[in-house]
């Protein structure tokens, strides 16, 4: 697979029985074009079929990275928030940077502008 121009075996398809009409060849390079060929082989190699080649090349597509996992916030101070996460599966992504955004939410009604908690009048 990594040697352009040379044919490589596709064992995923070789082990199928005679009634099989489809198979998936995995472990290929992303964004690469492949040509496929096949023949029906026999116990007596003199009776093998001629080789047939695919008319067109097939190009694999890139797979994007999966999303980061386990995003958590904590250890907040008066003006900072600590973040922790796990990296997703990069798949075909060549990593460039983390994109992190933050959005201010409305202040809960029970908090004053200085951040202190205002007790409910009924519970005092």
Short mmCIF file of N, CA and C in Angstrom, two decimals:
data_model
loop_
_atom_site.label_atom_id
_atom_site.label_comp_id
_atom_site.label_asym_id
_atom_site.label_seq_id
_atom_site.Cartn_x
_atom_site.Cartn_y
_atom_site.Cartn_z
N UNK A 1 0.83 -1.20 0.00
CA UNK A 1 0.00 0.00 0.00
C UNK A 1 0.86 1.25 0.00
N UNK A 2 2.01 1.23 0.68
CA UNK A 2 2.85 2.42 0.75
C UNK A 2 3.87 2.52 -0.37
N UNK A 3 3.84 1.60 -1.31
CA UNK A 3 4.82 1.58 -2.39
C UNK A 3 4.11 1.85 -3.71
N UNK A 4 4.03 3.13 -4.14
CA UNK A 4 3.30 3.44 -5.37
C UNK A 4 3.82 2.64 -6.56
N UNK A 5 2.89 2.17 -7.34
CA UNK A 5 3.25 1.44 -8.56
C UNK A 5 3.29 -0.06 -8.38
N UNK A 6 3.49 -0.55 -7.17
CA UNK A 6 3.53 -1.99 -6.94
C UNK A 6 2.19 -2.49 -6.41
N UNK A 7 1.80 -3.64 -6.85
CA UNK A 7 0.54 -4.23 -6.39
C UNK A 7 0.73 -4.84 -5.02
N UNK A 8 -0.25 -4.64 -4.16
CA UNK A 8 -0.23 -5.22 -2.82
C UNK A 8 -1.44 -6.13 -2.69
N UNK A 9 -1.32 -7.14 -1.88
CA UNK A 9 -2.43 -8.06 -1.64
C UNK A 9 -3.49 -7.38 -0.79
N UNK A 10 -4.74 -7.75 -1.02
CA UNK A 10 -5.87 -7.27 -0.21
C UNK A 10 -6.47 -8.48 0.49
N UNK A 11 -5.89 -8.89 1.62
CA UNK A 11 -6.34 -10.12 2.28
C UNK A 11 -7.80 -10.10 2.73
N UNK A 12 -8.37 -8.88 2.94
CA UNK A 12 -9.77 -8.79 3.34
C UNK A 12 -10.68 -9.44 2.30
N UNK A 13 -10.27 -9.40 1.06
CA UNK A 13 -11.11 -9.93 -0.02
C UNK A 13 -10.71 -11.35 -0.42
N UNK A 14 -9.48 -11.73 -0.17
CA UNK A 14 -8.99 -13.04 -0.59
C UNK A 14 -9.65 -14.18 0.19
N UNK A 15 -10.08 -13.91 1.41
CA UNK A 15 -10.62 -14.98 2.24
C UNK A 15 -12.12 -15.19 2.06
N UNK A 16 -12.75 -14.46 1.16
CA UNK A 16 -14.20 -14.61 0.95
C UNK A 16 -14.50 -15.88 0.16
N UNK A 17 -15.73 -16.36 0.28
CA UNK A 17 -16.08 -17.56 -0.49
C UNK A 17 -16.53 -17.18 -1.90
N UNK A 18 -16.75 -18.17 -2.74
CA UNK A 18 -17.04 -17.95 -4.15
C UNK A 18 -18.32 -17.15 -4.40
N UNK A 19 -19.26 -17.14 -3.45
CA UNK A 19 -20.51 -16.41 -3.66
C UNK A 19 -20.38 -14.91 -3.33
N UNK A 20 -19.27 -14.48 -2.74
CA UNK A 20 -19.09 -13.07 -2.37
C UNK A 20 -19.01 -12.19 -3.61
N UNK A 21 -19.66 -11.03 -3.53
CA UNK A 21 -19.62 -10.08 -4.66
C UNK A 21 -19.19 -8.69 -4.23
N UNK A 22 -18.91 -8.51 -2.94
CA UNK A 22 -18.41 -7.23 -2.44
C UNK A 22 -17.39 -7.48 -1.35
N UNK A 23 -16.54 -6.50 -1.13
CA UNK A 23 -15.62 -6.51 0.01
C UNK A 23 -15.11 -5.09 0.22
N UNK A 24 -14.55 -4.84 1.38
CA UNK A 24 -14.00 -3.53 1.71
C UNK A 24 -12.52 -3.71 2.00
N UNK A 25 -11.70 -2.96 1.31
CA UNK A 25 -10.25 -2.99 1.54
C UNK A 25 -9.93 -1.84 2.48
N UNK A 26 -9.46 -2.14 3.67
CA UNK A 26 -9.20 -1.12 4.68
C UNK A 26 -7.72 -0.83 4.83
N UNK A 27 -7.42 0.10 5.73
CA UNK A 27 -6.04 0.45 6.06
C UNK A 27 -5.33 1.22 4.97
N UNK A 28 -6.09 1.91 4.12
CA UNK A 28 -5.49 2.65 3.03
C UNK A 28 -5.12 4.07 3.45
N UNK A 29 -4.28 4.69 2.68
CA UNK A 29 -3.89 6.07 2.93
C UNK A 29 -5.02 7.00 2.49
N UNK A 30 -5.25 8.04 3.26
CA UNK A 30 -6.29 9.01 2.93
C UNK A 30 -5.84 9.89 1.78
N UNK A 31 -6.80 10.35 1.00
CA UNK A 31 -6.56 11.21 -0.16
C UNK A 31 -5.52 10.60 -1.11
N UNK A 32 -5.66 9.32 -1.34
CA UNK A 32 -4.78 8.62 -2.27
C UNK A 32 -5.66 7.91 -3.30
N UNK A 33 -5.14 7.77 -4.50
CA UNK A 33 -5.89 7.10 -5.56
C UNK A 33 -5.34 5.70 -5.76
N UNK A 34 -6.24 4.75 -5.82
CA UNK A 34 -5.87 3.34 -5.97
C UNK A 34 -6.56 2.75 -7.19
N UNK A 35 -5.88 1.82 -7.81
CA UNK A 35 -6.49 1.00 -8.85
C UNK A 35 -6.57 -0.41 -8.27
N UNK A 36 -7.61 -1.12 -8.62
CA UNK A 36 -7.83 -2.46 -8.09
C UNK A 36 -7.78 -3.46 -9.23
N UNK A 37 -7.24 -4.62 -8.94
CA UNK A 37 -7.26 -5.72 -9.91
C UNK A 37 -7.62 -6.99 -9.19
N UNK A 38 -8.17 -7.94 -9.92
CA UNK A 38 -8.50 -9.22 -9.29
C UNK A 38 -8.56 -10.32 -10.33
N UNK A 39 -8.50 -11.53 -9.83
CA UNK A 39 -8.64 -12.73 -10.66
C UNK A 39 -9.27 -13.81 -9.80
N UNK A 40 -9.86 -14.77 -10.43
CA UNK A 40 -10.37 -15.94 -9.73
C UNK A 40 -9.27 -16.98 -9.80
N UNK A 41 -8.80 -17.41 -8.63
CA UNK A 41 -7.73 -18.39 -8.62
C UNK A 41 -8.29 -19.78 -8.32
N UNK A 42 -7.60 -20.75 -8.79
CA UNK A 42 -8.07 -22.13 -8.70
C UNK A 42 -7.02 -23.00 -8.01
N UNK A 43 -7.43 -24.19 -7.60
CA UNK A 43 -6.50 -25.15 -7.01
C UNK A 43 -5.39 -25.44 -8.00
N UNK A 44 -5.75 -25.58 -9.25
CA UNK A 44 -4.77 -25.76 -10.33
C UNK A 44 -4.49 -24.38 -10.94
N UNK A 45 -3.34 -23.76 -10.65
CA UNK A 45 -3.04 -22.40 -11.12
C UNK A 45 -3.16 -22.24 -12.64
N UNK A 46 -3.04 -23.34 -13.40
CA UNK A 46 -3.16 -23.23 -14.86
C UNK A 46 -4.58 -22.84 -15.27
N UNK A 47 -5.55 -23.00 -14.35
CA UNK A 47 -6.94 -22.71 -14.66
C UNK A 47 -7.42 -21.36 -14.07
N UNK A 48 -6.48 -20.57 -13.49
CA UNK A 48 -6.84 -19.25 -12.95
C UNK A 48 -7.41 -18.38 -14.07
N UNK A 49 -8.32 -17.49 -13.68
CA UNK A 49 -8.89 -16.57 -14.67
C UNK A 49 -7.85 -15.51 -15.04
N UNK A 50 -8.06 -14.84 -16.16
CA UNK A 50 -7.21 -13.67 -16.45
C UNK A 50 -7.47 -12.57 -15.41
N UNK A 51 -6.52 -11.69 -15.23
CA UNK A 51 -6.66 -10.57 -14.29
C UNK A 51 -7.49 -9.48 -14.95
N UNK A 52 -8.42 -8.91 -14.17
CA UNK A 52 -9.19 -7.76 -14.62
C UNK A 52 -8.83 -6.58 -13.73
N UNK A 53 -8.69 -5.38 -14.33
CA UNK A 53 -8.35 -4.17 -13.58
C UNK A 53 -9.52 -3.22 -13.57
N UNK A 54 -9.66 -2.47 -12.47
CA UNK A 54 -10.73 -1.46 -12.43
C UNK A 54 -10.49 -0.44 -13.54
N UNK A 55 -11.59 0.01 -14.12
CA UNK A 55 -11.49 0.95 -15.24
C UNK A 55 -10.95 2.30 -14.78
N UNK A 56 -11.35 2.73 -13.59
CA UNK A 56 -10.93 4.02 -13.05
C UNK A 56 -10.29 3.83 -11.68
N UNK A 57 -9.46 4.78 -11.29
CA UNK A 57 -8.91 4.76 -9.95
C UNK A 57 -9.97 5.19 -8.94
N UNK A 58 -9.84 4.72 -7.73
CA UNK A 58 -10.74 5.11 -6.63
C UNK A 58 -9.91 5.92 -5.64
N UNK A 59 -10.42 7.10 -5.26
CA UNK A 59 -9.70 7.98 -4.35
C UNK A 59 -10.34 7.95 -2.97
N UNK A 60 -9.52 7.69 -1.98
CA UNK A 60 -10.01 7.72 -0.59
C UNK A 60 -10.17 9.17 -0.16
N UNK A 61 -10.98 9.37 0.81
CA UNK A 61 -11.28 10.72 1.30
C UNK A 61 -10.62 10.95 2.66
N UNK A 62 -10.39 12.21 3.04
CA UNK A 62 -9.82 12.45 4.38
C UNK A 62 -10.91 12.36 5.45
N UNK A 63 -10.52 11.99 6.63
CA UNK A 63 -11.43 11.92 7.76
C UNK A 63 -11.04 12.99 8.76
N UNK A 64 -11.99 13.84 9.19
CA UNK A 64 -11.66 14.89 10.14
C UNK A 64 -11.41 14.31 11.53
N UNK A 65 -10.73 15.08 12.34
CA UNK A 65 -10.48 14.69 13.73
C UNK A 65 -11.82 14.60 14.47
N UNK A 66 -11.86 13.72 15.46
CA UNK A 66 -13.05 13.66 16.31
C UNK A 66 -12.95 14.76 17.36
N UNK A 67 -14.07 15.14 17.92
CA UNK A 67 -14.09 16.25 18.88
C UNK A 67 -13.33 15.91 20.15
N UNK A 68 -12.77 16.96 20.80
CA UNK A 68 -12.13 16.72 22.09
C UNK A 68 -13.13 16.09 23.07
N UNK A 69 -12.61 15.39 24.05
CA UNK A 69 -13.46 14.68 24.99
C UNK A 69 -13.29 15.22 26.40
N UNK A 70 -14.27 14.94 27.24
CA UNK A 70 -14.20 15.21 28.68
C UNK A 70 -13.86 16.67 29.01
N UNK A 71 -14.44 17.63 28.28
CA UNK A 71 -14.17 19.04 28.58
C UNK A 71 -14.74 19.38 29.96
N UNK A 72 -13.87 19.84 30.83
CA UNK A 72 -14.26 20.18 32.20
C UNK A 72 -13.70 21.55 32.55
N UNK A 73 -14.44 22.28 33.40
CA UNK A 73 -13.95 23.53 33.94
C UNK A 73 -13.85 23.38 35.45
N UNK A 74 -13.01 24.16 36.05
CA UNK A 74 -12.88 24.09 37.49
C UNK A 74 -11.82 25.05 37.99
N UNK A 75 -11.57 25.01 39.29
CA UNK A 75 -10.56 25.87 39.93
C UNK A 75 -10.70 27.32 39.48
N UNK A 76 -11.94 27.83 39.47
CA UNK A 76 -12.15 29.21 39.07
C UNK A 76 -11.62 30.17 40.12
N UNK A 77 -11.01 31.25 39.66
CA UNK A 77 -10.59 32.32 40.55
C UNK A 77 -11.49 33.52 40.27
N UNK A 78 -11.13 34.67 40.79
CA UNK A 78 -11.97 35.84 40.55
C UNK A 78 -11.95 36.29 39.09
N UNK A 79 -10.95 35.87 38.31
CA UNK A 79 -10.91 36.31 36.92
C UNK A 79 -10.32 35.26 35.96
N UNK A 80 -10.38 33.98 36.33
CA UNK A 80 -9.84 32.94 35.46
C UNK A 80 -10.58 31.62 35.69
N UNK A 81 -10.59 30.79 34.67
CA UNK A 81 -11.20 29.46 34.74
C UNK A 81 -10.18 28.45 34.24
N UNK A 82 -10.00 27.37 34.95
CA UNK A 82 -9.11 26.28 34.55
C UNK A 82 -9.88 25.32 33.64
N UNK A 83 -9.30 24.93 32.51
CA UNK A 83 -9.92 23.97 31.59
C UNK A 83 -9.09 22.70 31.55
N UNK A 84 -9.78 21.59 31.34
CA UNK A 84 -9.10 20.30 31.15
C UNK A 84 -9.91 19.51 30.14
N UNK A 85 -9.23 18.80 29.22
CA UNK A 85 -9.90 18.01 28.19
C UNK A 85 -9.00 16.90 27.72
N UNK A 86 -9.58 15.99 26.96
CA UNK A 86 -8.83 14.93 26.31
C UNK A 86 -8.84 15.20 24.81
N UNK A 87 -7.77 14.88 24.15
CA UNK A 87 -7.70 15.06 22.70
C UNK A 87 -8.57 14.02 22.02
N UNK A 88 -9.21 14.40 20.92
CA UNK A 88 -9.95 13.45 20.11
C UNK A 88 -8.98 12.65 19.25
N UNK A 89 -9.51 11.78 18.43
CA UNK A 89 -8.70 11.00 17.50
C UNK A 89 -8.34 11.90 16.32
N UNK A 90 -7.05 12.13 16.03
CA UNK A 90 -6.69 13.05 14.95
C UNK A 90 -7.06 12.54 13.54
N UNK A 91 -7.18 11.25 13.38
CA UNK A 91 -7.44 10.65 12.07
C UNK A 91 -6.55 11.30 11.01
N UNK A 92 -7.11 12.00 10.03
CA UNK A 92 -6.29 12.59 8.96
C UNK A 92 -5.85 14.02 9.25
N UNK A 93 -6.18 14.52 10.41
CA UNK A 93 -5.87 15.90 10.77
C UNK A 93 -4.38 16.05 11.10
N UNK A 94 -3.75 17.05 10.51
CA UNK A 94 -2.42 17.45 10.94
C UNK A 94 -2.65 18.62 11.87
N UNK A 95 -2.43 18.41 13.16
CA UNK A 95 -2.83 19.37 14.19
C UNK A 95 -2.18 20.72 13.97
N UNK A 96 -2.97 21.78 14.19
CA UNK A 96 -2.49 23.15 14.03
C UNK A 96 -2.57 23.92 15.35
N UNK A 97 -3.74 23.90 16.00
CA UNK A 97 -3.92 24.62 17.26
C UNK A 97 -5.25 24.20 17.86
N UNK A 98 -5.45 24.52 19.13
CA UNK A 98 -6.75 24.34 19.78
C UNK A 98 -7.55 25.61 19.56
N UNK A 99 -8.80 25.47 19.23
CA UNK A 99 -9.69 26.63 19.15
C UNK A 99 -10.59 26.60 20.38
N UNK A 100 -10.43 27.60 21.24
CA UNK A 100 -11.19 27.66 22.48
C UNK A 100 -11.98 28.96 22.49
N UNK A 101 -13.25 28.87 22.76
CA UNK A 101 -14.10 30.06 22.84
C UNK A 101 -14.75 30.13 24.21
N UNK A 102 -15.14 31.31 24.58
CA UNK A 102 -15.81 31.50 25.86
C UNK A 102 -16.95 32.50 25.65
N UNK A 103 -18.07 32.29 26.32
CA UNK A 103 -19.23 33.16 26.19
C UNK A 103 -19.72 33.52 27.58
N UNK A 104 -19.94 34.80 27.81
CA UNK A 104 -20.47 35.27 29.08
C UNK A 104 -21.96 34.97 29.12
N UNK A 105 -22.39 34.34 30.19
CA UNK A 105 -23.81 34.05 30.40
C UNK A 105 -24.42 35.11 31.31
N UNK A 106 -25.72 35.28 31.26
CA UNK A 106 -26.35 36.26 32.15
C UNK A 106 -26.10 35.87 33.61
N UNK A 107 -25.92 36.87 34.44
CA UNK A 107 -25.68 36.65 35.86
C UNK A 107 -26.97 36.16 36.50
N UNK A 108 -26.92 35.11 37.32
CA UNK A 108 -28.13 34.65 38.01
C UNK A 108 -28.70 35.80 38.86
N UNK A 109 -30.02 35.89 38.92
CA UNK A 109 -30.69 37.00 39.60
C UNK A 109 -30.27 37.15 41.06
N UNK A 110 -29.89 36.08 41.71
CA UNK A 110 -29.56 36.15 43.14
C UNK A 110 -28.14 36.64 43.42
N UNK A 111 -27.36 36.89 42.41
CA UNK A 111 -26.00 37.38 42.62
C UNK A 111 -25.94 38.88 42.35
N UNK A 112 -25.26 39.59 43.22
CA UNK A 112 -25.06 41.03 43.02
C UNK A 112 -23.95 41.22 41.99
N UNK A 113 -23.81 42.46 41.51
CA UNK A 113 -22.76 42.77 40.54
C UNK A 113 -21.37 42.49 41.07
N UNK A 114 -21.19 42.58 42.40
CA UNK A 114 -19.87 42.30 42.98
C UNK A 114 -19.63 40.80 43.17
N UNK A 115 -20.63 39.95 42.77
CA UNK A 115 -20.47 38.51 42.85
C UNK A 115 -20.94 37.89 44.14
N UNK A 116 -21.35 38.69 45.10
CA UNK A 116 -21.84 38.13 46.36
C UNK A 116 -23.28 37.65 46.19
N UNK A 117 -23.66 36.71 47.01
CA UNK A 117 -24.97 36.06 46.93
C UNK A 117 -26.00 36.85 47.73
N UNK A 118 -27.14 37.10 47.15
CA UNK A 118 -28.22 37.82 47.81
C UNK A 118 -29.24 36.80 48.28
N UNK A 119 -29.46 36.69 49.56
CA UNK A 119 -30.40 35.70 50.11
C UNK A 119 -31.81 36.00 49.68
N UNK A 120 -32.53 34.95 49.55
CA UNK A 120 -33.95 35.06 49.24
C UNK A 120 -34.64 35.65 50.46
N UNK A 121 -35.51 36.66 50.26
CA UNK A 121 -36.17 37.35 51.38
C UNK A 121 -37.01 36.39 52.22
N UNK A 122 -37.56 35.35 51.60
CA UNK A 122 -38.42 34.41 52.32
C UNK A 122 -37.62 33.51 53.26
N UNK A 123 -36.38 33.22 52.95
CA UNK A 123 -35.61 32.27 53.75
C UNK A 123 -34.84 32.95 54.87
N UNK A 124 -34.91 34.28 55.03
CA UNK A 124 -34.16 34.94 56.09
C UNK A 124 -34.95 35.15 57.34
#
